[in-house]
Short mmCIF file of C-alpha atoms and ligand atoms in Angstrom, two decimals:
data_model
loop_
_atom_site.label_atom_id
_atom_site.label_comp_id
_atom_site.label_asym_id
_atom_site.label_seq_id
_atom_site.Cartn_x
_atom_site.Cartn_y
_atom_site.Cartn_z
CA UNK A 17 -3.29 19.16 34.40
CA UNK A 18 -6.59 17.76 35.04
CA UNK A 19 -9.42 18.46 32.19
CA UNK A 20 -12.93 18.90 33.23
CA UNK A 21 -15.49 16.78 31.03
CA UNK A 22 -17.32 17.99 27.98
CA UNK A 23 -20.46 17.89 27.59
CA UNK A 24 -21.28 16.48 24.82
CA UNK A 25 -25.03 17.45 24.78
CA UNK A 26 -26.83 20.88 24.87
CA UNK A 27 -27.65 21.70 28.92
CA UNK A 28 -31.28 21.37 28.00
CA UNK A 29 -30.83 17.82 26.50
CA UNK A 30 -31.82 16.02 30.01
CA UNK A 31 -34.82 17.46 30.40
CA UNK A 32 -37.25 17.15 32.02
CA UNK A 33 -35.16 14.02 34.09
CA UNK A 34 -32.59 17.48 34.50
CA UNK A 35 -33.41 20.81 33.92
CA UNK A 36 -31.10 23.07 31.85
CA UNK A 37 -29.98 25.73 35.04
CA UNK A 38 -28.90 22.96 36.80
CA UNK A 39 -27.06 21.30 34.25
CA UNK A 40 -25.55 24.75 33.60
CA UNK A 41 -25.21 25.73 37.18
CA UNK A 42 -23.37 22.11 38.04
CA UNK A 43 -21.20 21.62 35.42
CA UNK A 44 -20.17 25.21 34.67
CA UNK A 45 -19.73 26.05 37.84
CA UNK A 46 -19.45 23.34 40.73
CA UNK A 47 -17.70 21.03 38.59
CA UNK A 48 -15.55 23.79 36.78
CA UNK A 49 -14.62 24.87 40.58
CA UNK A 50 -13.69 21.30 41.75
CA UNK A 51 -11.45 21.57 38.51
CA UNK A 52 -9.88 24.31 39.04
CA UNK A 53 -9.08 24.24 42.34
CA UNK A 54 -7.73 20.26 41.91
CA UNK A 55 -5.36 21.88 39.30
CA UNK A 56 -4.06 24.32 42.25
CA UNK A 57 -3.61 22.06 44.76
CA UNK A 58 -2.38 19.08 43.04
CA UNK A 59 0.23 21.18 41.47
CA UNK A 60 1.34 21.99 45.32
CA UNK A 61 1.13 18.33 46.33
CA UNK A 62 3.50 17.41 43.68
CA UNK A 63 0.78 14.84 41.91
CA UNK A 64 -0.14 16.69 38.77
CA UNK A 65 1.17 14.51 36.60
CA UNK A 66 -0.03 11.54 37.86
CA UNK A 67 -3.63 10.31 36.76
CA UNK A 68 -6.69 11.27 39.00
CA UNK A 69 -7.24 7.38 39.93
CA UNK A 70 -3.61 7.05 41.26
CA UNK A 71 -4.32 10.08 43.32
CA UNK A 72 -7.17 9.02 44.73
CA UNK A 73 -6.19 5.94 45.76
CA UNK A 74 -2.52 7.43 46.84
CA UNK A 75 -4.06 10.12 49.30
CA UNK A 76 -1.57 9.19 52.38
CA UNK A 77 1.00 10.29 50.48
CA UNK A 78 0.41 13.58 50.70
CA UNK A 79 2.16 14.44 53.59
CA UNK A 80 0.32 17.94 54.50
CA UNK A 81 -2.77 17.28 56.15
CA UNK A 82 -4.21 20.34 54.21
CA UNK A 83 -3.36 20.16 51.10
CA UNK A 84 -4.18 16.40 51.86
CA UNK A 85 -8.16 17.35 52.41
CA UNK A 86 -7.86 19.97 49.60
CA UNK A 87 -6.97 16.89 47.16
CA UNK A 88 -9.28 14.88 48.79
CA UNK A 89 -11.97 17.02 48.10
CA UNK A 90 -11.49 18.28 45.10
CA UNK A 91 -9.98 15.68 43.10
CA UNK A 92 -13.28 13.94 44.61
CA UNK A 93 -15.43 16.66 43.06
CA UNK A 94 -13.35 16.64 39.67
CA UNK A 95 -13.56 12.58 39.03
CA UNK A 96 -17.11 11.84 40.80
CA UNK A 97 -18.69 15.04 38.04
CA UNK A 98 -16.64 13.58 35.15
CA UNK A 99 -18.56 10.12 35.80
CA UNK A 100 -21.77 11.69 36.68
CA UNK A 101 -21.65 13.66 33.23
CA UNK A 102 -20.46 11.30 31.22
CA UNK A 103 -22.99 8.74 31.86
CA UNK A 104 -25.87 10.35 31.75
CA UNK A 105 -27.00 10.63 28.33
CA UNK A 106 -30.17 12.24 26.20
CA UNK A 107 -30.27 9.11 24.54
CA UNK A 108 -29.63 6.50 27.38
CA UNK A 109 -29.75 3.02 27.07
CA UNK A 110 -32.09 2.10 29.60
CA UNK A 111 -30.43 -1.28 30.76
CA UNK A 112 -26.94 -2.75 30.62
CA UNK A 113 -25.89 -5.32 28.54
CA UNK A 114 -23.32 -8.52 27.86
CA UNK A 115 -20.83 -9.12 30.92
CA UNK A 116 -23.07 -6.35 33.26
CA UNK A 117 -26.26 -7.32 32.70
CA UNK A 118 -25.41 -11.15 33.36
CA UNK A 119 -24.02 -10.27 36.26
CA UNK A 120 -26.57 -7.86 37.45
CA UNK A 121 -29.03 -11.03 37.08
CA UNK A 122 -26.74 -13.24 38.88
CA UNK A 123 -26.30 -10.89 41.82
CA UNK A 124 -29.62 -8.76 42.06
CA UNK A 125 -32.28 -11.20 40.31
CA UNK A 126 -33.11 -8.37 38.08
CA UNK A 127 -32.05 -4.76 37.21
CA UNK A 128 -35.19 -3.24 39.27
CA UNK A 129 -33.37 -5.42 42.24
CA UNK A 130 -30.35 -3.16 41.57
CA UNK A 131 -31.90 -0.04 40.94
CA UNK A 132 -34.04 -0.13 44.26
CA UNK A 133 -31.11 -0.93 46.56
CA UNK A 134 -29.33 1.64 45.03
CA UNK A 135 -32.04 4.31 45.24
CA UNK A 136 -32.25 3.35 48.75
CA UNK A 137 -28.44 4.25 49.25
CA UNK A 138 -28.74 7.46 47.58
CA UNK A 139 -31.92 8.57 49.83
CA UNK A 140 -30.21 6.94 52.94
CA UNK A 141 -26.92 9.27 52.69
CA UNK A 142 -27.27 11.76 55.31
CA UNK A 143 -26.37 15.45 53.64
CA UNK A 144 -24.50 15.72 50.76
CA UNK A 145 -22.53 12.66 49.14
CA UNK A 146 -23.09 10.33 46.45
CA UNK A 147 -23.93 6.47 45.81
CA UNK A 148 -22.32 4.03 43.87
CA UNK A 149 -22.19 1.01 41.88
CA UNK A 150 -18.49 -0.10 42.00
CA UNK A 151 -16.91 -3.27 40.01
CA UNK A 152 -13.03 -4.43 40.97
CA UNK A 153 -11.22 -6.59 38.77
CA UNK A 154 -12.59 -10.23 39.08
CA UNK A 155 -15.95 -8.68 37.88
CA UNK A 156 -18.02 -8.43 41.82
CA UNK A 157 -19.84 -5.69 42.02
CA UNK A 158 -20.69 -3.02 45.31
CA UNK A 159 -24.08 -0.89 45.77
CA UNK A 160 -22.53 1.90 48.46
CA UNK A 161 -22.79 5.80 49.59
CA UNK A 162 -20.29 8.13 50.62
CA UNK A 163 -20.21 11.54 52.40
CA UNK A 164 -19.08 14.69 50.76
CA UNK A 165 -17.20 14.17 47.82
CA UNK A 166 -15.61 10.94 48.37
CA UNK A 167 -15.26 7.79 46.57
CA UNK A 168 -14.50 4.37 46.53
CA UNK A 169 -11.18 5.17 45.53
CA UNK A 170 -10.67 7.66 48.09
CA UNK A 171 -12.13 5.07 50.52
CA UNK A 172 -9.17 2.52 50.25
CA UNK A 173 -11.48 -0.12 48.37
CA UNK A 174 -10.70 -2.46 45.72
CA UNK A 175 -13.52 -0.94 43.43
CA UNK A 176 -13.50 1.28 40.55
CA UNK A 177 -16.86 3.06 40.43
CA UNK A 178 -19.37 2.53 37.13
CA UNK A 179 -22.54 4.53 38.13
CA UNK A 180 -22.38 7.91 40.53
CA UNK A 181 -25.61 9.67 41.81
CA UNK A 182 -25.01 12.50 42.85
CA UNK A 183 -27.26 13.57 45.85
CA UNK A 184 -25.83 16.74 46.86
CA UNK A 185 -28.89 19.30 47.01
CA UNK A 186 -27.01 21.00 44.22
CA UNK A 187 -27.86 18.38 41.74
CA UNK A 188 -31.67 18.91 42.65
CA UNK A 189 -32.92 21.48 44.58
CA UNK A 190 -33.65 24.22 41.95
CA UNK A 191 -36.23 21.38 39.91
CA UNK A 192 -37.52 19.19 42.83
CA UNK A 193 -36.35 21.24 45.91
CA UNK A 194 -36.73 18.73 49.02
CA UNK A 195 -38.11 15.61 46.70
CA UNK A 196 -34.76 13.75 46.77
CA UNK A 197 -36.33 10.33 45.85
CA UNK A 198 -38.39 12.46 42.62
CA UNK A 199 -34.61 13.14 41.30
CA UNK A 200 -33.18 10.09 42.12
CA UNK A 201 -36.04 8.49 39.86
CA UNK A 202 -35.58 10.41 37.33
CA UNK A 203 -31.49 10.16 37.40
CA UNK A 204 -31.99 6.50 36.27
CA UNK A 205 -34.61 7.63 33.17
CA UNK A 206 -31.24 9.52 31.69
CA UNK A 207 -28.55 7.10 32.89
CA UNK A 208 -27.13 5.35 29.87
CA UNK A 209 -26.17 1.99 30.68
CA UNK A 210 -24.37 1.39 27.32
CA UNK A 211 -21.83 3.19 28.73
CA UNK A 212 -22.14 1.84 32.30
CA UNK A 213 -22.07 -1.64 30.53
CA UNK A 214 -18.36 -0.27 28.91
CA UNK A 215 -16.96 1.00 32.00
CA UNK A 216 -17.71 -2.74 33.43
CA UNK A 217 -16.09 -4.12 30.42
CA UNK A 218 -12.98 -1.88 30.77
CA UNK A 219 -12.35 -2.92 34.63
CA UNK A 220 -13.00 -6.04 34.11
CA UNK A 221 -11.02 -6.73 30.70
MN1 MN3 B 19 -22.49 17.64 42.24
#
């Protein structure tokens, strides 16, 4: 049984970065359908009881090419929300620190460095998907995009992702309607990198 994130602040609390409909609209019911339907089909595929990280990474074992996609797509939509959600933050941190941030500097120069080639990922993705920034296990770090609701795990990569921007026109369109770069700017003033900076610490430990 997979258990969709709780919010842990009111669906107004992102604003104006997020308005409150779509907060409401995305989690309670994209998110909550992704959910749901992961449940279903992960109960048919026989990987219920396995965590949503194994699946991911494990999707050629799913012998059904249907039920393969169904995973794939909605286990997708299940994790990517649950990271989107719970890093986002009325109170965000507004730059990482220890092990992240050192790193950042090594790799980027500077934070902005990071935050510019990401925002260029995330208006770069063609339709709906998402950008990352990944980390795998010796600490290296990947700026990337994928289509739909896919992942890095999902992808086959080494990487565990730490930040997920979700550029799907249903994360947007009812505040800035076409202005995907206005939302992706305002993503990063709610993005709390204390808890990016943990998820680094985590993978990396
Ligand atoms: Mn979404």
């Amino acid at each position: 049984m997979f258990t969709q994130y709780v919010l842990p602040y009111a669906s107004d609390a992102l604003e104006p970065a997020i308005d409150a409909l779509t907060v409401e609209t995305h989690h309670g019911k994209h998110h909550a359908a992704y959910t749901a339907n992961l449940n279903a089909n992960a109960e048919k595929a026989g990987v219920a009881d396995r965590s949503i990280e194994e699946v991911l990474r494990n999707l050629d074992q799913i012998a059904d090419p249907a039920l393969r996609t169904a995973v794939r797509n909605n286990g997708g939509g299940f994790y990517n929300h649950n990271l989107y959600f719970s890093t986002l933050s009325p109170d965000a941190a507004h730059a990482p620190e220890g092990k992240l941030a050192e790193k950042i500097h090594a790799v980027f120069g500077s934070l902005d460095a990071l935050k510019e080639e990401l925002s260029k990922k995330a208006a770069a993705q063609f339709g709906s998907g998402w950008a990352w920034l990944s980390a795998n296990k010796a600490g290296d770090l990947l700026v990337s995009s994928s289509p739909n609701q896919d992942n890095p795990l999902s992808e086959g990569t080494e990487y565990t992702p730490i930040i997920a921007l979700d550029v799907w026109e249903h994360a947007y369109y009812l505040k800035y309607k076409n202005l995907r770069a206005d939302y992706i700017k305002a993503f990063f003033e709610v993005l709390d990198w204390k808890k990016v900076s943990a998820l680094y610490d985590e993978i990396t430990a």
